[in-house]
């Protein structure tokens, strides 16, 4: 059973690393290069292809992280987690805040990936220079950054949780 627990910890950390790393790479490396004049003619389709592929990877990873997280909580705390006393202690409070941010990342990612993002991509492909396109891209970009920031907060809370509340 201990080996399964260790595997789940490894899988959980790997998933978070992939998700955060992919988002860092997208925002800090790929998109700034893709926006150069050299790629202007290809940018709308390139951007659409990249984010659709990233969306598939992200949802596999996010789902894996949530599922492994549930099992890790069960392994680590068992039935203690369902008691009111657990949630009133520092561990429980930290875990509660972390889970709220996880829910925000999950819900925000869903809305970003299946509503605002596709809308921005469709507008980008139709008319890249239109004011509505630029507005929707900006909204989608800000939402993506907020989700990413929430992901970093989740990692901080995970460290706080594991290292003593």
Tab-separated table of N, CA and C in Angstrom:
chain	number	residue	atom	x	y	z
A	1	UNK	N	0.812	-1.190	0.000
A	1	UNK	CA	0.000	0.000	0.000
A	1	UNK	C	0.865	1.269	0.000
A	2	UNK	N	1.997	1.187	0.688
A	2	UNK	CA	2.894	2.339	0.749
A	2	UNK	C	3.427	2.696	-0.641
A	3	UNK	N	3.694	1.679	-1.466
A	3	UNK	CA	4.192	1.935	-2.821
A	3	UNK	C	3.138	2.646	-3.666
A	4	UNK	N	1.888	2.272	-3.487
A	4	UNK	CA	0.808	2.947	-4.203
A	4	UNK	C	0.728	4.413	-3.778
A	5	UNK	N	0.840	4.654	-2.481
A	5	UNK	CA	0.828	6.023	-1.964
A	5	UNK	C	1.965	6.840	-2.583
A	6	UNK	N	3.171	6.280	-2.596
A	6	UNK	CA	4.315	6.986	-3.174
A	6	UNK	C	4.121	7.249	-4.665
A	7	UNK	N	3.568	6.268	-5.366
A	7	UNK	CA	3.285	6.462	-6.789
A	7	UNK	C	2.295	7.607	-6.986
A	8	UNK	N	1.248	7.648	-6.176
A	8	UNK	CA	0.250	8.710	-6.307
A	8	UNK	C	0.836	10.086	-5.995
A	9	UNK	N	1.710	10.160	-5.002
A	9	UNK	CA	2.384	11.429	-4.702
A	9	UNK	C	3.209	11.861	-5.912
A	10	UNK	N	3.975	10.924	-6.457
A	10	UNK	CA	4.800	11.205	-7.638
A	10	UNK	C	3.928	11.668	-8.808
A	11	UNK	N	2.850	10.949	-9.073
A	11	UNK	CA	1.941	11.263	-10.180
A	11	UNK	C	1.310	12.640	-9.989
A	12	UNK	N	0.919	12.932	-8.757
A	12	UNK	CA	0.295	14.206	-8.413
A	12	UNK	C	1.274	15.364	-8.674
A	13	UNK	N	2.485	15.227	-8.188
A	13	UNK	CA	3.499	16.272	-8.377
A	13	UNK	C	3.867	16.405	-9.855
A	14	UNK	N	4.000	15.293	-10.552
A	14	UNK	CA	4.303	15.319	-11.980
A	14	UNK	C	3.202	16.049	-12.748
A	15	UNK	N	1.956	15.757	-12.425
A	15	UNK	CA	0.838	16.419	-13.099
A	15	UNK	C	0.848	17.920	-12.903
A	16	UNK	N	1.054	18.354	-11.673
A	16	UNK	CA	1.106	19.792	-11.390
A	16	UNK	C	2.284	20.427	-12.122
A	17	UNK	N	3.416	19.740	-12.134
A	17	UNK	CA	4.605	20.249	-12.821
A	17	UNK	C	4.348	20.407	-14.313
A	18	UNK	N	3.714	19.420	-14.920
A	18	UNK	CA	3.407	19.490	-16.356
A	18	UNK	C	2.459	20.651	-16.634
A	19	UNK	N	1.404	20.784	-15.826
A	19	UNK	CA	0.415	21.841	-16.045
A	19	UNK	C	1.050	23.228	-15.907
A	20	UNK	N	1.771	23.441	-14.818
A	20	UNK	CA	2.411	24.742	-14.614
A	20	UNK	C	3.488	25.003	-15.666
A	21	UNK	N	4.298	23.983	-15.956
A	21	UNK	CA	5.361	24.141	-16.943
A	21	UNK	C	4.827	24.455	-18.327
A	22	UNK	N	3.768	23.782	-18.724
A	22	UNK	CA	3.170	24.033	-20.037
A	22	UNK	C	2.639	25.459	-20.123
A	23	UNK	N	2.023	25.923	-19.052
A	23	UNK	CA	1.503	27.291	-19.047
A	23	UNK	C	2.623	28.327	-19.043
A	24	UNK	N	3.676	28.068	-18.273
A	24	UNK	CA	4.844	28.952	-18.304
A	24	UNK	C	5.407	29.027	-19.720
A	25	UNK	N	5.601	27.872	-20.342
A	25	UNK	CA	6.173	27.815	-21.678
A	25	UNK	C	5.288	28.548	-22.684
A	26	UNK	N	3.991	28.329	-22.604
A	26	UNK	CA	3.059	28.971	-23.531
A	26	UNK	C	3.151	30.493	-23.425
A	27	UNK	N	3.065	31.002	-22.208
A	27	UNK	CA	2.998	32.448	-21.995
A	27	UNK	C	4.351	33.137	-22.164
A	28	UNK	N	5.412	32.508	-21.679
A	28	UNK	CA	6.711	33.180	-21.668
A	28	UNK	C	7.580	32.912	-22.892
A	29	UNK	N	7.304	31.821	-23.614
A	29	UNK	CA	8.168	31.459	-24.740
A	29	UNK	C	7.393	31.416	-26.055
A	30	UNK	N	6.419	30.553	-26.132
A	30	UNK	CA	5.775	30.262	-27.406
A	30	UNK	C	4.967	31.430	-27.972
A	31	UNK	N	4.068	31.992	-27.178
A	31	UNK	CA	3.219	33.060	-27.704
A	31	UNK	C	3.996	34.324	-28.074
A	32	UNK	N	4.968	34.756	-27.271
A	32	UNK	CA	5.731	35.934	-27.708
A	32	UNK	C	6.452	35.721	-29.047
A	33	UNK	N	6.950	34.523	-29.273
A	33	UNK	CA	7.617	34.235	-30.544
A	33	UNK	C	6.594	34.147	-31.672
A	34	UNK	N	5.478	33.481	-31.414
A	34	UNK	CA	4.455	33.308	-32.448
A	34	UNK	C	3.843	34.637	-32.881
A	35	UNK	N	3.880	35.650	-32.024
A	35	UNK	CA	3.289	36.956	-32.351
A	35	UNK	C	4.207	37.836	-33.199
A	36	UNK	N	5.424	37.387	-33.443
A	36	UNK	CA	6.352	38.180	-34.258
A	36	UNK	C	5.802	38.331	-35.674
A	37	UNK	N	6.207	39.407	-36.333
A	37	UNK	CA	5.749	39.672	-37.702
A	37	UNK	C	6.045	38.519	-38.647
A	38	UNK	N	7.126	37.798	-38.391
A	38	UNK	CA	7.509	36.661	-39.226
A	38	UNK	C	6.381	35.639	-39.332
A	39	UNK	N	5.618	35.493	-38.260
A	39	UNK	CA	4.577	34.463	-38.195
A	39	UNK	C	3.164	35.034	-38.286
A	40	UNK	N	3.044	36.322	-38.605
A	40	UNK	CA	1.743	36.996	-38.608
A	40	UNK	C	0.688	36.247	-39.432
A	41	UNK	N	1.062	35.787	-40.606
A	41	UNK	CA	0.098	35.099	-41.470
A	41	UNK	C	-0.333	33.751	-40.902
A	42	UNK	N	0.540	33.129	-40.126
A	42	UNK	CA	0.258	31.808	-39.575
A	42	UNK	C	-0.331	31.861	-38.168
A	43	UNK	N	-0.207	33.018	-37.515
A	43	UNK	CA	-0.535	33.109	-36.088
A	43	UNK	C	-1.938	32.617	-35.725
A	44	UNK	N	-2.994	33.056	-36.401
A	44	UNK	CA	-4.323	32.591	-35.968
A	44	UNK	C	-4.457	31.065	-35.952
A	45	UNK	N	-4.006	30.410	-37.010
A	45	UNK	CA	-4.130	28.952	-37.056
A	45	UNK	C	-3.140	28.280	-36.114
A	46	UNK	N	-1.918	28.802	-36.057
A	46	UNK	CA	-0.908	28.257	-35.147
A	46	UNK	C	-1.393	28.344	-33.704
A	47	UNK	N	-1.911	29.500	-33.322
A	47	UNK	CA	-2.424	29.704	-31.970
A	47	UNK	C	-3.560	28.724	-31.676
A	48	UNK	N	-4.491	28.589	-32.614
A	48	UNK	CA	-5.621	27.667	-32.424
A	48	UNK	C	-5.131	26.233	-32.246
A	49	UNK	N	-4.192	25.803	-33.079
A	49	UNK	CA	-3.669	24.439	-32.980
A	49	UNK	C	-2.941	24.205	-31.658
A	50	UNK	N	-2.150	25.183	-31.244
A	50	UNK	CA	-1.391	25.044	-30.000
A	50	UNK	C	-2.325	24.939	-28.803
A	51	UNK	N	-3.275	25.861	-28.706
A	51	UNK	CA	-4.129	25.856	-27.514
A	51	UNK	C	-5.079	24.660	-27.491
A	52	UNK	N	-5.474	24.166	-28.648
A	52	UNK	CA	-6.330	22.971	-28.652
A	52	UNK	C	-5.551	21.749	-28.166
A	53	UNK	N	-4.309	21.638	-28.577
A	53	UNK	CA	-3.468	20.530	-28.102
A	53	UNK	C	-3.188	20.680	-26.611
A	54	UNK	N	-2.865	21.893	-26.200
A	54	UNK	CA	-2.598	22.146	-24.785
A	54	UNK	C	-3.842	21.882	-23.938
A	55	UNK	N	-5.003	22.214	-24.472
A	55	UNK	CA	-6.253	21.963	-23.745
A	55	UNK	C	-6.423	20.476	-23.467
A	56	UNK	N	-6.164	19.642	-24.446
A	56	UNK	CA	-6.299	18.193	-24.255
A	56	UNK	C	-5.331	17.694	-23.184
A	57	UNK	N	-4.097	18.140	-23.262
A	57	UNK	CA	-3.097	17.742	-22.265
A	57	UNK	C	-3.490	18.266	-20.887
A	58	UNK	N	-3.887	19.524	-20.824
A	58	UNK	CA	-4.244	20.145	-19.544
A	58	UNK	C	-5.393	19.426	-18.857
A	59	UNK	N	-6.406	19.048	-19.614
A	59	UNK	CA	-7.553	18.390	-18.976
A	59	UNK	C	-7.222	16.980	-18.512
A	60	UNK	N	-6.366	16.291	-19.237
A	60	UNK	CA	-5.905	14.989	-18.752
A	60	UNK	C	-5.141	15.167	-17.446
A	61	UNK	N	-4.238	16.147	-17.444
A	61	UNK	CA	-3.402	16.387	-16.265
A	61	UNK	C	-4.240	16.886	-15.087
A	62	UNK	N	-5.106	17.881	-15.312
A	62	UNK	CA	-5.938	18.400	-14.221
A	62	UNK	C	-6.818	17.305	-13.624
A	63	UNK	N	-7.403	16.488	-14.473
A	63	UNK	CA	-8.237	15.382	-13.977
A	63	UNK	C	-7.407	14.399	-13.162
A	64	UNK	N	-6.218	14.078	-13.659
A	64	UNK	CA	-5.330	13.167	-12.930
A	64	UNK	C	-4.935	13.731	-11.574
A	65	UNK	N	-4.672	15.029	-11.527
A	65	UNK	CA	-4.276	15.674	-10.271
A	65	UNK	C	-5.430	15.646	-9.269
A	66	UNK	N	-6.627	15.929	-9.727
A	66	UNK	CA	-7.786	15.909	-8.817
A	66	UNK	C	-8.036	14.491	-8.306
A	67	UNK	N	-8.013	13.514	-9.196
A	67	UNK	CA	-8.262	12.122	-8.789
A	67	UNK	C	-7.169	11.636	-7.840
A	68	UNK	N	-5.914	11.887	-8.189
A	68	UNK	CA	-4.833	11.448	-7.296
A	68	UNK	C	-4.902	12.190	-5.970
A	69	UNK	N	-5.303	13.461	-5.997
A	69	UNK	CA	-5.443	14.230	-4.760
A	69	UNK	C	-6.489	13.657	-3.826
A	70	UNK	N	-7.601	13.210	-4.385
A	70	UNK	CA	-8.652	12.586	-3.564
A	70	UNK	C	-8.110	11.321	-2.906
A	71	UNK	N	-7.428	10.488	-3.680
A	71	UNK	CA	-6.865	9.254	-3.117
A	71	UNK	C	-5.784	9.553	-2.081
A	72	UNK	N	-4.978	10.571	-2.333
A	72	UNK	CA	-3.939	10.937	-1.364
A	72	UNK	C	-4.553	11.396	-0.042
A	73	UNK	N	-5.639	12.151	-0.112
A	73	UNK	CA	-6.317	12.556	1.127
A	73	UNK	C	-6.860	11.341	1.870
A	74	UNK	N	-7.419	10.388	1.129
A	74	UNK	CA	-7.951	9.180	1.772
A	74	UNK	C	-6.823	8.369	2.405
A	75	UNK	N	-5.700	8.221	1.684
A	75	UNK	CA	-4.558	7.481	2.229
A	75	UNK	C	-4.009	8.152	3.479
A	76	UNK	N	-3.868	9.455	3.413
A	76	UNK	CA	-3.201	10.180	4.490
A	76	UNK	C	-4.077	10.365	5.724
A	77	UNK	N	-5.356	10.614	5.529
A	77	UNK	CA	-6.206	10.965	6.662
A	77	UNK	C	-7.320	9.973	6.957
A	78	UNK	N	-7.679	9.151	5.992
A	78	UNK	CA	-8.752	8.187	6.214
A	78	UNK	C	-10.042	8.870	6.625
A	79	UNK	N	-10.675	8.336	7.661
A	79	UNK	CA	-11.968	8.864	8.101
A	79	UNK	C	-11.844	10.164	8.899
A	80	UNK	N	-10.648	10.496	9.330
A	80	UNK	CA	-10.442	11.719	10.121
A	80	UNK	C	-10.909	12.949	9.351
A	81	UNK	N	-10.783	12.886	8.028
A	81	UNK	CA	-11.086	14.045	7.193
A	81	UNK	C	-12.570	14.423	7.229
A	82	UNK	N	-13.424	13.503	7.634
A	82	UNK	CA	-14.857	13.810	7.670
A	82	UNK	C	-15.304	14.361	9.020
A	83	UNK	N	-14.385	14.534	9.946
A	83	UNK	CA	-14.764	15.081	11.251
A	83	UNK	C	-14.634	16.602	11.245
A	84	UNK	N	-15.499	17.241	11.974
A	84	UNK	CA	-15.498	18.698	12.073
A	84	UNK	C	-14.198	19.203	12.700
A	85	UNK	N	-13.668	18.471	13.666
A	85	UNK	CA	-12.436	18.888	14.345
A	85	UNK	C	-11.263	19.025	13.374
A	86	UNK	N	-11.184	18.121	12.411
A	86	UNK	CA	-10.096	18.187	11.428
A	86	UNK	C	-10.105	19.532	10.696
A	87	UNK	N	-11.260	19.964	10.256
A	87	UNK	CA	-11.372	21.177	9.452
A	87	UNK	C	-11.173	22.452	10.273
A	88	UNK	N	-11.268	22.356	11.591
A	88	UNK	CA	-11.042	23.523	12.450
A	88	UNK	C	-9.574	23.682	12.825
A	89	UNK	N	-8.777	22.652	12.624
A	89	UNK	CA	-7.342	22.733	12.907
A	89	UNK	C	-6.626	23.409	11.741
A	90	UNK	N	-5.370	23.773	11.965
A	90	UNK	CA	-4.588	24.458	10.940
A	90	UNK	C	-4.469	23.624	9.662
A	91	UNK	N	-4.255	22.311	9.798
A	91	UNK	CA	-4.206	21.429	8.621
A	91	UNK	C	-5.496	21.521	7.820
A	92	UNK	N	-6.602	21.387	8.523
A	92	UNK	CA	-7.900	21.415	7.858
A	92	UNK	C	-8.188	22.749	7.194
A	93	UNK	N	-7.846	23.835	7.877
A	93	UNK	CA	-8.060	25.164	7.298
A	93	UNK	C	-7.219	25.356	6.038
A	94	UNK	N	-5.958	24.945	6.118
A	94	UNK	CA	-5.073	25.064	4.954
A	94	UNK	C	-5.588	24.209	3.803
A	95	UNK	N	-5.994	22.989	4.106
A	95	UNK	CA	-6.528	22.107	3.069
A	95	UNK	C	-7.800	22.685	2.465
A	96	UNK	N	-8.660	23.248	3.300
A	96	UNK	CA	-9.905	23.843	2.804
A	96	UNK	C	-9.610	24.985	1.831
A	97	UNK	N	-8.700	25.870	2.211
A	97	UNK	CA	-8.342	26.989	1.327
A	97	UNK	C	-7.737	26.462	0.027
A	98	UNK	N	-6.873	25.454	0.144
A	98	UNK	CA	-6.262	24.857	-1.047
A	98	UNK	C	-7.339	24.274	-1.958
A	99	UNK	N	-8.284	23.551	-1.389
A	99	UNK	CA	-9.344	22.941	-2.194
A	99	UNK	C	-10.235	23.994	-2.850
A	100	UNK	N	-10.430	25.120	-2.183
A	100	UNK	CA	-11.189	26.220	-2.799
A	100	UNK	C	-10.456	26.750	-4.028
A	101	UNK	N	-9.138	26.903	-3.915
A	101	UNK	CA	-8.356	27.359	-5.066
A	101	UNK	C	-8.313	26.297	-6.163
A	102	UNK	N	-8.247	25.023	-5.784
A	102	UNK	CA	-8.298	23.944	-6.780
A	102	UNK	C	-9.623	24.012	-7.536
A	103	UNK	N	-10.720	24.198	-6.814
A	103	UNK	CA	-12.035	24.317	-7.456
A	103	UNK	C	-12.066	25.527	-8.386
A	104	UNK	N	-11.479	26.640	-7.951
A	104	UNK	CA	-11.438	27.834	-8.795
A	104	UNK	C	-10.621	27.588	-10.060
A	105	UNK	N	-9.499	26.881	-9.928
A	105	UNK	CA	-8.684	26.541	-11.101
A	105	UNK	C	-9.486	25.650	-12.047
A	106	UNK	N	-10.158	24.662	-11.499
A	106	UNK	CA	-10.915	23.719	-12.316
A	106	UNK	C	-12.071	24.418	-13.037
A	107	UNK	N	-12.859	25.185	-12.297
A	107	UNK	CA	-14.005	25.886	-12.893
A	107	UNK	C	-13.523	26.966	-13.863
A	108	UNK	N	-12.524	27.737	-13.436
A	108	UNK	CA	-11.983	28.774	-14.314
A	108	UNK	C	-11.396	28.195	-15.589
A	109	UNK	N	-10.683	27.086	-15.466
A	109	UNK	CA	-10.110	26.424	-16.646
A	109	UNK	C	-11.204	25.934	-17.578
A	110	UNK	N	-12.260	25.397	-17.000
A	110	UNK	CA	-13.373	24.918	-17.825
A	110	UNK	C	-13.979	26.073	-18.620
A	111	UNK	N	-14.283	27.177	-17.933
A	111	UNK	CA	-14.874	28.333	-18.618
A	111	UNK	C	-13.904	28.931	-19.637
A	112	UNK	N	-12.635	29.002	-19.275
A	112	UNK	CA	-11.626	29.544	-20.183
A	112	UNK	C	-11.464	28.656	-21.413
A	113	UNK	N	-11.362	27.348	-21.191
A	113	UNK	CA	-11.068	26.415	-22.281
A	113	UNK	C	-12.260	26.109	-23.178
A	114	UNK	N	-13.469	26.248	-22.645
A	114	UNK	CA	-14.640	25.854	-23.434
A	114	UNK	C	-15.596	27.003	-23.738
A	115	UNK	N	-15.311	28.202	-23.231
A	115	UNK	CA	-16.166	29.346	-23.559
A	115	UNK	C	-15.334	30.522	-24.082
A	116	UNK	N	-14.605	31.195	-23.172
A	116	UNK	CA	-13.886	32.403	-23.577
A	116	UNK	C	-12.782	32.110	-24.581
A	117	UNK	N	-12.013	31.068	-24.346
A	117	UNK	CA	-10.921	30.732	-25.257
A	117	UNK	C	-11.389	30.435	-26.673
A	118	UNK	N	-12.346	29.497	-26.852
A	118	UNK	CA	-12.830	29.219	-28.203
A	118	UNK	C	-13.454	30.437	-28.888
A	119	UNK	N	-14.129	31.272	-28.092
A	119	UNK	CA	-14.712	32.487	-28.664
A	119	UNK	C	-13.604	33.410	-29.173
A	120	UNK	N	-12.544	33.566	-28.384
A	120	UNK	CA	-11.414	34.404	-28.792
A	120	UNK	C	-10.726	33.833	-30.032
A	121	UNK	N	-10.571	32.515	-30.080
A	121	UNK	CA	-9.925	31.879	-31.236
A	121	UNK	C	-10.765	32.063	-32.492
A	122	UNK	N	-12.081	31.872	-32.375
A	122	UNK	CA	-12.961	32.041	-33.539
A	122	UNK	C	-12.875	33.471	-34.074
A	123	UNK	N	-12.906	34.440	-33.181
A	123	UNK	CA	-12.792	35.837	-33.604
A	123	UNK	C	-11.422	36.111	-34.221
A	124	UNK	N	-10.376	35.540	-33.644
A	124	UNK	CA	-9.020	35.722	-34.165
A	124	UNK	C	-8.902	35.175	-35.586
A	125	UNK	N	-9.532	34.045	-35.838
A	125	UNK	CA	-9.461	33.444	-37.165
A	125	UNK	C	-10.303	34.213	-38.183
A	126	UNK	N	-11.392	34.836	-37.720
A	126	UNK	CA	-12.254	35.592	-38.634
A	126	UNK	C	-11.666	36.954	-38.987
A	127	UNK	N	-11.257	37.689	-37.953
A	127	UNK	CA	-10.755	39.041	-38.177
A	127	UNK	C	-9.777	39.411	-37.065
A	128	UNK	N	-8.498	39.122	-37.248
A	128	UNK	CA	-7.508	39.318	-36.186
A	128	UNK	C	-7.372	40.759	-35.687
A	129	UNK	N	-7.668	41.738	-36.520
A	129	UNK	CA	-7.453	43.140	-36.149
A	129	UNK	C	-8.699	43.831	-35.610
A	130	UNK	N	-9.819	43.152	-35.560
A	130	UNK	CA	-11.074	43.746	-35.093
A	130	UNK	C	-10.998	44.080	-33.598
A	131	UNK	N	-11.659	45.152	-33.193
A	131	UNK	CA	-11.657	45.581	-31.784
A	131	UNK	C	-12.276	44.519	-30.877
A	132	UNK	N	-13.339	43.877	-31.334
A	132	UNK	CA	-13.991	42.822	-30.541
A	132	UNK	C	-13.048	41.631	-30.350
A	133	UNK	N	-12.285	41.299	-31.379
A	133	UNK	CA	-11.300	40.219	-31.282
A	133	UNK	C	-10.250	40.553	-30.229
A	134	UNK	N	-9.725	41.753	-30.300
A	134	UNK	CA	-8.696	42.168	-29.340
A	134	UNK	C	-9.241	42.179	-27.915
A	135	UNK	N	-10.477	42.619	-27.760
A	135	UNK	CA	-11.099	42.647	-26.430
A	135	UNK	C	-11.255	41.229	-25.882
A	136	UNK	N	-11.768	40.323	-26.707
A	136	UNK	CA	-11.991	38.948	-26.250
A	136	UNK	C	-10.662	38.251	-25.966
A	137	UNK	N	-9.652	38.503	-26.777
A	137	UNK	CA	-8.328	37.920	-26.519
A	137	UNK	C	-7.761	38.433	-25.203
A	138	UNK	N	-7.949	39.721	-24.935
A	138	UNK	CA	-7.461	40.310	-23.688
A	138	UNK	C	-8.183	39.702	-22.484
A	139	UNK	N	-9.502	39.570	-22.579
A	139	UNK	CA	-10.277	38.955	-21.493
A	139	UNK	C	-9.801	37.529	-21.257
A	140	UNK	N	-9.698	36.757	-22.328
A	140	UNK	CA	-9.263	35.365	-22.222
A	140	UNK	C	-7.852	35.275	-21.641
A	141	UNK	N	-6.990	36.183	-22.061
A	141	UNK	CA	-5.616	36.200	-21.564
A	141	UNK	C	-5.570	36.503	-20.067
A	142	UNK	N	-6.324	37.495	-19.626
A	142	UNK	CA	-6.351	37.835	-18.194
A	142	UNK	C	-6.909	36.690	-17.363
A	143	UNK	N	-7.952	36.068	-17.859
A	143	UNK	CA	-8.540	34.939	-17.128
A	143	UNK	C	-7.529	33.802	-17.031
A	144	UNK	N	-6.833	33.518	-18.120
A	144	UNK	CA	-5.792	32.493	-18.096
A	144	UNK	C	-4.699	32.801	-17.088
A	145	UNK	N	-4.319	34.055	-16.995
A	145	UNK	CA	-3.283	34.452	-16.029
A	145	UNK	C	-3.772	34.310	-14.588
A	146	UNK	N	-5.024	34.655	-14.360
A	146	UNK	CA	-5.593	34.502	-13.011
A	146	UNK	C	-5.628	33.025	-12.626
A	147	UNK	N	-6.044	32.177	-13.558
A	147	UNK	CA	-6.072	30.735	-13.300
A	147	UNK	C	-4.661	30.237	-12.982
A	148	UNK	N	-3.690	30.688	-13.751
A	148	UNK	CA	-2.300	30.294	-13.508
A	148	UNK	C	-1.838	30.753	-12.126
A	149	UNK	N	-2.151	31.989	-11.755
A	149	UNK	CA	-1.804	32.505	-10.430
A	149	UNK	C	-2.446	31.656	-9.339
A	150	UNK	N	-3.700	31.292	-9.536
A	150	UNK	CA	-4.374	30.412	-8.573
A	150	UNK	C	-3.660	29.067	-8.482
A	151	UNK	N	-3.164	28.559	-9.619
A	151	UNK	CA	-2.397	27.315	-9.602
A	151	UNK	C	-1.135	27.438	-8.765
A	152	UNK	N	-0.463	28.571	-8.868
A	152	UNK	CA	0.731	28.806	-8.044
A	152	UNK	C	0.372	28.895	-6.565
A	153	UNK	N	-0.771	29.499	-6.270
A	153	UNK	CA	-1.236	29.570	-4.880
A	153	UNK	C	-1.522	28.170	-4.349
A	154	UNK	N	-2.105	27.317	-5.183
A	154	UNK	CA	-2.367	25.929	-4.786
A	154	UNK	C	-1.057	25.237	-4.421
A	155	UNK	N	-0.023	25.433	-5.222
A	155	UNK	CA	1.275	24.813	-4.925
A	155	UNK	C	1.822	25.339	-3.597
A	156	UNK	N	1.730	26.646	-3.372
A	156	UNK	CA	2.186	27.205	-2.100
A	156	UNK	C	1.421	26.583	-0.930
A	157	UNK	N	0.101	26.487	-1.065
A	157	UNK	CA	-0.710	25.905	0.010
A	157	UNK	C	-0.395	24.423	0.209
A	158	UNK	N	-0.054	23.725	-0.876
A	158	UNK	CA	0.333	22.316	-0.756
A	158	UNK	C	1.623	22.187	0.049
A	159	UNK	N	2.577	23.060	-0.227
A	159	UNK	CA	3.833	23.048	0.535
A	159	UNK	C	3.547	23.369	1.997
A	160	UNK	N	2.736	24.380	2.224
A	160	UNK	CA	2.378	24.762	3.590
A	160	UNK	C	1.693	23.600	4.311
A	161	UNK	N	0.810	22.931	3.611
A	161	UNK	CA	0.061	21.818	4.185
A	161	UNK	C	0.992	20.665	4.566
A	162	UNK	N	1.867	20.287	3.648
A	162	UNK	CA	2.758	19.148	3.870
A	162	UNK	C	3.840	19.468	4.906
A	163	UNK	N	4.237	20.720	4.965
A	163	UNK	CA	5.326	21.107	5.867
A	163	UNK	C	4.843	21.666	7.205
A	164	UNK	N	3.605	21.420	7.538
A	164	UNK	CA	3.177	21.776	8.889
A	164	UNK	C	2.158	22.877	9.014
A	165	UNK	N	1.270	22.979	8.061
A	165	UNK	CA	0.156	23.906	8.214
A	165	UNK	C	0.469	25.277	7.790
